[in-house]
CSV table of C-alpha atoms and ligand atoms in Angstrom, one decimal:
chain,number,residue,atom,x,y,z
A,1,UNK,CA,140.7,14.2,188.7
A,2,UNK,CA,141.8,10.9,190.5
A,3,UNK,CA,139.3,8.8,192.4
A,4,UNK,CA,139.6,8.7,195.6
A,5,UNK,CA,141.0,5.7,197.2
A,6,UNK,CA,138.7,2.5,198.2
A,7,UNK,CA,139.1,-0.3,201.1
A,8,UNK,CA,139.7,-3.8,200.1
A,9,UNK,CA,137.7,-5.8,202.3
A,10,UNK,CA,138.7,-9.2,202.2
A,11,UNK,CA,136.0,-11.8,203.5
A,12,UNK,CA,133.4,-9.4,202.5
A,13,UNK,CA,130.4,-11.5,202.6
A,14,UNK,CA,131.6,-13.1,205.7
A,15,UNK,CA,130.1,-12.6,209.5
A,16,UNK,CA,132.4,-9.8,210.5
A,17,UNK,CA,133.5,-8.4,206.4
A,18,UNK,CA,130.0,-7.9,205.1
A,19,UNK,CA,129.3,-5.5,208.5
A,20,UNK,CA,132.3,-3.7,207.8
A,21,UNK,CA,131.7,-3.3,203.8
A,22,UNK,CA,128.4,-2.0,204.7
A,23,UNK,CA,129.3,0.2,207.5
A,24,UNK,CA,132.2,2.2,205.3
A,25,UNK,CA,129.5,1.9,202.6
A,26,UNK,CA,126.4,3.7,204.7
A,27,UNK,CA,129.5,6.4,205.7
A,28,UNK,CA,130.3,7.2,201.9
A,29,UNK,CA,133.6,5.4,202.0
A,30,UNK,CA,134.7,3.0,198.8
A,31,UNK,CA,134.8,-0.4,199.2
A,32,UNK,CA,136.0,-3.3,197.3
A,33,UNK,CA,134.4,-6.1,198.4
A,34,UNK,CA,136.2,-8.7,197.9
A,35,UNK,CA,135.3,-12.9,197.9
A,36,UNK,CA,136.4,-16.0,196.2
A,37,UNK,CA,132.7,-15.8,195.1
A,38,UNK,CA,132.7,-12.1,194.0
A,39,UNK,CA,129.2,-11.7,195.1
A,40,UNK,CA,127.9,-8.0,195.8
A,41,UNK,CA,127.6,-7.1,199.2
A,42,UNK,CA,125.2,-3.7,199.8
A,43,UNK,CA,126.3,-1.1,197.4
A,44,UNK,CA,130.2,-1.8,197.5
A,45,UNK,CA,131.7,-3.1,194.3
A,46,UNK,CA,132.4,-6.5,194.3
A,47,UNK,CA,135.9,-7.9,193.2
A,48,UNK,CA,137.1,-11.9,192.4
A,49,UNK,CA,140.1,-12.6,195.1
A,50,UNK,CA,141.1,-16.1,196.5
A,51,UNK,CA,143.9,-16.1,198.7
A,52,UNK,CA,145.6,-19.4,197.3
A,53,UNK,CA,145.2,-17.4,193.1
A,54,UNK,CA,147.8,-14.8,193.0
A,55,UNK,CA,146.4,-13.5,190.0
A,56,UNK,CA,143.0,-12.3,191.8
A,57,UNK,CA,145.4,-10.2,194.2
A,58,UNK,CA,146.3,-7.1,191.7
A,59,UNK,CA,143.1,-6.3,190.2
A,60,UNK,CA,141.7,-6.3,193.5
A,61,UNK,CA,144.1,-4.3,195.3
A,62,UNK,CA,143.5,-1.5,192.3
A,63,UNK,CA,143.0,2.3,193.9
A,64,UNK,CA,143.2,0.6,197.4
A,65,UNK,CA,144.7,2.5,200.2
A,66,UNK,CA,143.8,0.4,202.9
A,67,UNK,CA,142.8,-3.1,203.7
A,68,UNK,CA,140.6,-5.3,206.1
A,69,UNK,CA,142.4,-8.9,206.2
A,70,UNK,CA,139.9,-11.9,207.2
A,71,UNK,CA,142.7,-15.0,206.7
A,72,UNK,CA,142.4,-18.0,205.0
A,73,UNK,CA,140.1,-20.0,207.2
A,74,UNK,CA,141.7,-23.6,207.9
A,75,UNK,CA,145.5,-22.8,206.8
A,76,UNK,CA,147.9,-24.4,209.1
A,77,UNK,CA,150.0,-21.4,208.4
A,78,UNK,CA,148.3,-18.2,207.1
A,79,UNK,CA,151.7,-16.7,207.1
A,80,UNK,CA,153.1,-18.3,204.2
A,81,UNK,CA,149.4,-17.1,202.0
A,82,UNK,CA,149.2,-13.6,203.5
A,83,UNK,CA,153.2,-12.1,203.6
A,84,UNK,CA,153.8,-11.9,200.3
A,85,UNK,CA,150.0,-10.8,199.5
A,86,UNK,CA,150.5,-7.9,202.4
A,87,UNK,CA,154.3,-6.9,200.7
A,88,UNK,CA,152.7,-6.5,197.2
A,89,UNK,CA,149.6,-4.7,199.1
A,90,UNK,CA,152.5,-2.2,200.7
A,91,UNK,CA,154.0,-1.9,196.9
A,92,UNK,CA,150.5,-1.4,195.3
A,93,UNK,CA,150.1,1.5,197.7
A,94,UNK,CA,148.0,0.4,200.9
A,95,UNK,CA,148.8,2.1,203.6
A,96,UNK,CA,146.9,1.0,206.4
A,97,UNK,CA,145.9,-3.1,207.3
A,98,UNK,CA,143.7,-4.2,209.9
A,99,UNK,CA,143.7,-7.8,210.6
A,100,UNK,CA,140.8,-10.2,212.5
A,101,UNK,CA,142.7,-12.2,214.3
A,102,UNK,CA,141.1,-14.0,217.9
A,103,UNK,CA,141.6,-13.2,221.6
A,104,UNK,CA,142.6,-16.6,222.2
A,105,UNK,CA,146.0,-16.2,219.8
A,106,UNK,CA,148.5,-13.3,221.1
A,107,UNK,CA,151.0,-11.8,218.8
A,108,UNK,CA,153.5,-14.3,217.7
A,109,UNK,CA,151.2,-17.3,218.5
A,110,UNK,CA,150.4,-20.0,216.1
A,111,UNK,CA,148.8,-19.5,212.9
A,112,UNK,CA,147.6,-16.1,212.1
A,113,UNK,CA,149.8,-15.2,215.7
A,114,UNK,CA,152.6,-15.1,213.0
A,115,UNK,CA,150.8,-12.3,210.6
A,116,UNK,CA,150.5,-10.4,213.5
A,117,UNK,CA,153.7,-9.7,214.3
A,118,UNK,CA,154.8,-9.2,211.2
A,119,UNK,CA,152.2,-6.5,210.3
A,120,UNK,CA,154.1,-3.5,212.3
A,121,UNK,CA,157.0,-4.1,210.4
A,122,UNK,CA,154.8,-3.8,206.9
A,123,UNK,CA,152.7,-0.9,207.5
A,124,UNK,CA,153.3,2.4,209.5
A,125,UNK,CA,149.4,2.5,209.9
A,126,UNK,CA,147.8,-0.9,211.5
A,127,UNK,CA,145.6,-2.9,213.9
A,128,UNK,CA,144.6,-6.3,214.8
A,129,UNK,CA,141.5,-7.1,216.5
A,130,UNK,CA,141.4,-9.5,219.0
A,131,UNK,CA,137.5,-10.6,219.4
A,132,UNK,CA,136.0,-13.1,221.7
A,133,UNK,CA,134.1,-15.3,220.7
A,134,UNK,CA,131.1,-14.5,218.5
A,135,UNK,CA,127.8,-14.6,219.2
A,136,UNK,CA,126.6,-14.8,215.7
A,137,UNK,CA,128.0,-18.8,216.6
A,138,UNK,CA,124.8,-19.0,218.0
A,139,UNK,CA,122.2,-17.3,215.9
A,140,UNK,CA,124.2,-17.7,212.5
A,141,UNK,CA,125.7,-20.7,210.3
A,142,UNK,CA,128.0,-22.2,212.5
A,143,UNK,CA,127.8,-25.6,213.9
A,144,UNK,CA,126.8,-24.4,217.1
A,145,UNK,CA,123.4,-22.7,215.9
A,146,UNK,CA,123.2,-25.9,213.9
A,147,UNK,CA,123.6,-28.3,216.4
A,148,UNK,CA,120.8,-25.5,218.3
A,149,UNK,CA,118.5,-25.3,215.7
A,150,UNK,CA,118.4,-29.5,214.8
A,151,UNK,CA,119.0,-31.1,218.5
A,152,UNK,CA,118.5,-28.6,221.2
A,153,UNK,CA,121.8,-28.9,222.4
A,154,UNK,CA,125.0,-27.2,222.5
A,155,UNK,CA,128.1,-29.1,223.1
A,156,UNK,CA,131.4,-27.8,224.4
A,157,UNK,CA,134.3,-28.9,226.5
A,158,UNK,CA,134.6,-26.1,228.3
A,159,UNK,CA,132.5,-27.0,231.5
A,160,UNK,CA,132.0,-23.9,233.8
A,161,UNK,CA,134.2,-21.8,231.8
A,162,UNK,CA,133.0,-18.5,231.0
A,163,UNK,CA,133.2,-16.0,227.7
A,164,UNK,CA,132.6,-12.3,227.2
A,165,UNK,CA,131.0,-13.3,224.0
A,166,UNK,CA,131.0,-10.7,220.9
A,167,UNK,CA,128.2,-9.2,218.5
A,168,UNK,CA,130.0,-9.4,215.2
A,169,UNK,CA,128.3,-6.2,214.9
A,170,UNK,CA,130.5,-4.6,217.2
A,171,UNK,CA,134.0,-6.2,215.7
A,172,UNK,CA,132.6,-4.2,212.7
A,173,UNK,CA,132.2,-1.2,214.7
A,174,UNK,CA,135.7,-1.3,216.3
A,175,UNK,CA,136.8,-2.6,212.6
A,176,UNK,CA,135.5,1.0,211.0
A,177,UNK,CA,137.5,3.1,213.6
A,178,UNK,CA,140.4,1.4,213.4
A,179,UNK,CA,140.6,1.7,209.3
A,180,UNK,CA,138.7,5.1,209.0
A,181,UNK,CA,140.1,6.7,212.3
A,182,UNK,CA,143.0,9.7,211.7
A,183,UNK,CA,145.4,8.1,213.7
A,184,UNK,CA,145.4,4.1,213.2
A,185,UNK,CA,145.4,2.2,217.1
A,186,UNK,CA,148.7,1.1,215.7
A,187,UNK,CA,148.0,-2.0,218.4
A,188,UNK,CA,146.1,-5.0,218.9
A,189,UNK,CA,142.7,-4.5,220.7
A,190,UNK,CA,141.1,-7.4,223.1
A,191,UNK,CA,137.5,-7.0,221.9
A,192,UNK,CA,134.5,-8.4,223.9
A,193,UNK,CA,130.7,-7.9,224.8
A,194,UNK,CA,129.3,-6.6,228.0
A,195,UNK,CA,129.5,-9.6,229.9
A,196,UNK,CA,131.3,-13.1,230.8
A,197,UNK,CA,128.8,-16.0,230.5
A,198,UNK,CA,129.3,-19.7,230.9
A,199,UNK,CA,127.4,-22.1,228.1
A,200,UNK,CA,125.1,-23.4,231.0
A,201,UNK,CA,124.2,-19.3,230.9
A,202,UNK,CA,123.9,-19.0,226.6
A,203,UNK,CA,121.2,-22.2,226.9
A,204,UNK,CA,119.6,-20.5,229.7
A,205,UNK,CA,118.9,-17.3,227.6
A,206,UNK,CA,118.3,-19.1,224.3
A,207,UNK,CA,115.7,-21.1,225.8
A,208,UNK,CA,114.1,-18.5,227.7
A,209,UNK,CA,114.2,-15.7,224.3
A,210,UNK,CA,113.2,-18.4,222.0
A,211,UNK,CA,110.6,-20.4,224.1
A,212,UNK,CA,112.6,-23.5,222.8
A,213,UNK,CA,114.7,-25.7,225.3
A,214,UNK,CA,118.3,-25.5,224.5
A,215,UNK,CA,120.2,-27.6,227.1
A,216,UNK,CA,124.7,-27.1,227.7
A,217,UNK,CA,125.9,-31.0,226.7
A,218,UNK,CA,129.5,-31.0,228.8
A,219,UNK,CA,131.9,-33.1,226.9
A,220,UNK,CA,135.2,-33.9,227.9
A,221,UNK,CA,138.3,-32.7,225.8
A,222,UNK,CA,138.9,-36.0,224.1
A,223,UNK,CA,135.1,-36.4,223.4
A,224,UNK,CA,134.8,-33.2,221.6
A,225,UNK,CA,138.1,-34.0,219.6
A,226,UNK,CA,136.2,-37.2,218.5
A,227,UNK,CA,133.4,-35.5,217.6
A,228,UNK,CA,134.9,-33.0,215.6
A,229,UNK,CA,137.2,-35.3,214.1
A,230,UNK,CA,134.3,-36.4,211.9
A,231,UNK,CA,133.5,-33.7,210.1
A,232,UNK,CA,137.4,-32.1,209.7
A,233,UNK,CA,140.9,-32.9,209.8
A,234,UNK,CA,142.0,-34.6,212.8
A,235,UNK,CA,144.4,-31.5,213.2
A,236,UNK,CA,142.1,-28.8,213.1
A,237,UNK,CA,139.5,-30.7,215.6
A,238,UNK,CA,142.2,-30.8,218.5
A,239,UNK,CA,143.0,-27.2,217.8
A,240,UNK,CA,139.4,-26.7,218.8
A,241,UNK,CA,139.1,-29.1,221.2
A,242,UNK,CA,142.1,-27.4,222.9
A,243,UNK,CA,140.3,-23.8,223.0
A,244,UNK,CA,137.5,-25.3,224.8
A,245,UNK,CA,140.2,-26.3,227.4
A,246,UNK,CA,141.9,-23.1,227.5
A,247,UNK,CA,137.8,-22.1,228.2
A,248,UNK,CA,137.0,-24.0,231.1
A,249,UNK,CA,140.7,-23.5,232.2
A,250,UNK,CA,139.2,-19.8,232.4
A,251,UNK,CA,141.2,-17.9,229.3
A,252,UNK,CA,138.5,-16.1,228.2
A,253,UNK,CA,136.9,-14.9,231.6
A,254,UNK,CA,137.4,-11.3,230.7
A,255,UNK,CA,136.0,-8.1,230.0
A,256,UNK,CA,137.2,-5.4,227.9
A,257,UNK,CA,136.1,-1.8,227.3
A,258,UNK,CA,137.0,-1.5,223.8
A,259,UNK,CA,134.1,-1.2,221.9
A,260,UNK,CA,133.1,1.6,224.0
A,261,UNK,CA,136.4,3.7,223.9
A,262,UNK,CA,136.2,3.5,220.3
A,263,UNK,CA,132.9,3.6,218.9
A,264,UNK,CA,131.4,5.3,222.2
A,265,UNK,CA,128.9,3.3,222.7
A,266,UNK,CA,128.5,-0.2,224.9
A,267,UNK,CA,128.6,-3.4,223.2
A,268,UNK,CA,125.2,-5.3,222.9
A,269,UNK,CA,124.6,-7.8,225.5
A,270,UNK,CA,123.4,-11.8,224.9
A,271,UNK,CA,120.5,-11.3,225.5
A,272,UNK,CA,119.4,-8.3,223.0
A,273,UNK,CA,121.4,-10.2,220.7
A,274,UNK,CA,119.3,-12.9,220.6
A,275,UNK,CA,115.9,-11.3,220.6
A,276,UNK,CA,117.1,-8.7,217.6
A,277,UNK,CA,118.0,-11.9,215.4
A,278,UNK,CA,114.8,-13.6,216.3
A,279,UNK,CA,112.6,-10.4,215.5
A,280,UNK,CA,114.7,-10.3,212.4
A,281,UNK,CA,114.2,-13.9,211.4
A,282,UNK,CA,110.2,-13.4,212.4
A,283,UNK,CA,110.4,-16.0,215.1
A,284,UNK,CA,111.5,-18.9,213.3
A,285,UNK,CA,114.7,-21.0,212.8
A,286,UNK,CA,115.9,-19.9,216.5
A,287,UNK,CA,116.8,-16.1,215.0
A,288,UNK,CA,118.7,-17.7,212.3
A,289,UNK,CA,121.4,-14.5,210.9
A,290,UNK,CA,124.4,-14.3,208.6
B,1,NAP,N1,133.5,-17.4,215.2
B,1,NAP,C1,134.2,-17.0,216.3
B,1,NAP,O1,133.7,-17.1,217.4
B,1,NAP,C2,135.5,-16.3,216.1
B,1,NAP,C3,136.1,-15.7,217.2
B,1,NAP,C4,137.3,-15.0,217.1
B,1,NAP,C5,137.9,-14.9,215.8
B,1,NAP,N2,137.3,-15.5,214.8
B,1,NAP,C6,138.0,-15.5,213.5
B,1,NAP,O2,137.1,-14.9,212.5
B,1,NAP,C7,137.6,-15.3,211.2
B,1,NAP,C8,136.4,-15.6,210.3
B,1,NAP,O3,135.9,-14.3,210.0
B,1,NAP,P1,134.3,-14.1,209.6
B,1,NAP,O4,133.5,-14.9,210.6
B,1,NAP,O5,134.1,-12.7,209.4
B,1,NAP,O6,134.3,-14.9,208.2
B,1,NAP,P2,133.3,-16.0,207.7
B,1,NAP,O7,131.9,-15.6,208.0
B,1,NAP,O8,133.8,-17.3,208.1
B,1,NAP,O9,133.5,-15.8,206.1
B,1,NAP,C9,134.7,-16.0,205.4
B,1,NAP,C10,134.8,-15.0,204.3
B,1,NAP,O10,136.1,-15.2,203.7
B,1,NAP,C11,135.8,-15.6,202.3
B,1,NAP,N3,136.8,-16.6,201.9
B,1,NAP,C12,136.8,-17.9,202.3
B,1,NAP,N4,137.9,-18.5,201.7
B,1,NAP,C13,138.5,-17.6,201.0
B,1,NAP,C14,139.7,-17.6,200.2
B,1,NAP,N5,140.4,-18.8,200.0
B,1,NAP,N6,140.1,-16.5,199.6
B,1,NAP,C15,139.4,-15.3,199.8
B,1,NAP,N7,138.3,-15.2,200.5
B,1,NAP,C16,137.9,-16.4,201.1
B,1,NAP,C17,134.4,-16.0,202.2
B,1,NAP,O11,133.8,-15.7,201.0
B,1,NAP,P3,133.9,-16.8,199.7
B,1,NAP,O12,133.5,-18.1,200.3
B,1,NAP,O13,132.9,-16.3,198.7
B,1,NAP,O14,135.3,-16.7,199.3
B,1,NAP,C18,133.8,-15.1,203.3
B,1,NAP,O15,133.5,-13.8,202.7
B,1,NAP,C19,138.5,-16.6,211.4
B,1,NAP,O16,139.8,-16.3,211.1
B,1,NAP,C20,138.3,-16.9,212.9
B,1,NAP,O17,139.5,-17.3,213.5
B,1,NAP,C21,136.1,-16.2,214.9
């Protein structure tokens, strides 16, 4: 008897992996979760793989048919990490690939823009999903709920700009269909929450949920590349900088309804966002969640 196949999820103690791993999990499915860190996530099995160590990539693509891609984080150029990892995926026998890549970076765009287009030409099966921004920015480790948590304060350069911000748990949601579905979307999918909101709106509802003032500090492009210039590469921090721009510019003023064609159900809201990761963190920290 041959086992049946698993799903390599890559990034699977991540935000967005470690919701998918446990969502194919709670449905019976295998999963290889996979990490530089190989740590267990729920009941998947955990595997060693680091994008930049070939020799991680064959053990963990072992009895996988299909695989959920979170990037290498800061590459300049994914591309050249992930091709040949995706052609020996195609050799080992995956069939299907879903890739997280952002709403703000179309097919053929910079960075992981490129592994998008290349990903119809590798895999009959396929999807990339295109999320807004998350809201676990503001609840989880990022330097946003940092900055919340320590200061009060969110800063951002993108002034009145608004964004249909995301529940990671619903990019897992969308993430499931699209690698458990019969048919594969076989496109990319624009994936938001219920609602565009402005910064001056996020610190409005974080203080109001958390009883703690949170205040919207406006920087200008340059003074947000400065600031994030201390604490990475000068590169990366006008990369940044330059999506809070496309922000206030009004990129991300938009609305989507695919988590509800997919998964049949509306995404969460701010709002219940908020107040679920404060009841889950018992008050403290500001809701602090993975
Ligand atoms: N945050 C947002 O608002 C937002 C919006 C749109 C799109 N995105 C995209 O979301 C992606 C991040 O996804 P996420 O939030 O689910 O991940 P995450 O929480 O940042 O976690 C990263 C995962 O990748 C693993 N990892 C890191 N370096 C690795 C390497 N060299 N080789 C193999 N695995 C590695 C980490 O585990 P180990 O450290 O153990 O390896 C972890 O499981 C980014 O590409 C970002 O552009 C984010």
């Amino acid at each position: 008897m041959t086992a049946s196949p698993a799903t390599l999820v890559i990034g699977a103690t991540g935000t967005t992996g470690s919701r998918v791993t446990a969502r194919l999990t709670a449905r019976g499915h295998l999963v290889r979760a996979a990490s530089r860190r190989a740590a267990p996530v729920g009941g998947a099995g955990a595997v060693r793989f680091d994008w930049y160590d070939p020799a991680t990539h064959e053990e963990a693509l072992r009895g996988a048919d299909r695989v959920y891609l979170v990037p290498p984080l800061t590459a300049a150029d994914p591309a050249a990490v992930m091709l040949p990892f995706l052609e020996r995926a195609r050799a080992a026998g995956v069939r299907r690939a879903v890739l997280l890549s952002s709403s703000a970076i179309p097919a053929g765009g910079p960075a992981v823009g490129q592994v998008h287009q290349a990903l119809p030409g590798l895999f009959d099966e396929w999807a990339v999903l295109r999320p807004s921004w998350f809201m676990q920015n503001f609840t989880g480790d990022h330097a946003h709920a940092r900055d919340i948590r320590e200061q009060g304060t969110v800063r951002t350069a993108t002034g009145e700009g608004r964004v249909a911000f995301v529940d990671a748990d619903d990019i897992a949601a969308v993430a499931v269909h699209a690698l458990t579905a019969e048919r594969a979307p076989d496109t990319d999918l624009v994936i938001t929450g219920p609602q565009a909101l402005s910064y001056d709106d996020v610190a409005a509802v974080l203080t109001e949920v958390t009883g703690r003032a949170v205040t919207h500090r406006k920087l200008t492009y340059e003074q947000l590349r400065d600031h994030l210039a201390q604490s990475m590469p000068h590169a990366f921090a006008t990369v940044l900088a330059g999506l809070d721009r496309a922000i206030a510019e009004g990129a991300e003023d938009r609305v989507t309804d695919t988590v509800e064609r997919l998964t049949g159900r509306p995404p969460r809201d701010f709002r219940t966002h908020v107040e679920r990761a404060l009841a889950r963190a018992g008050g403290a920290d500001h809701g602090r969640e993975r």
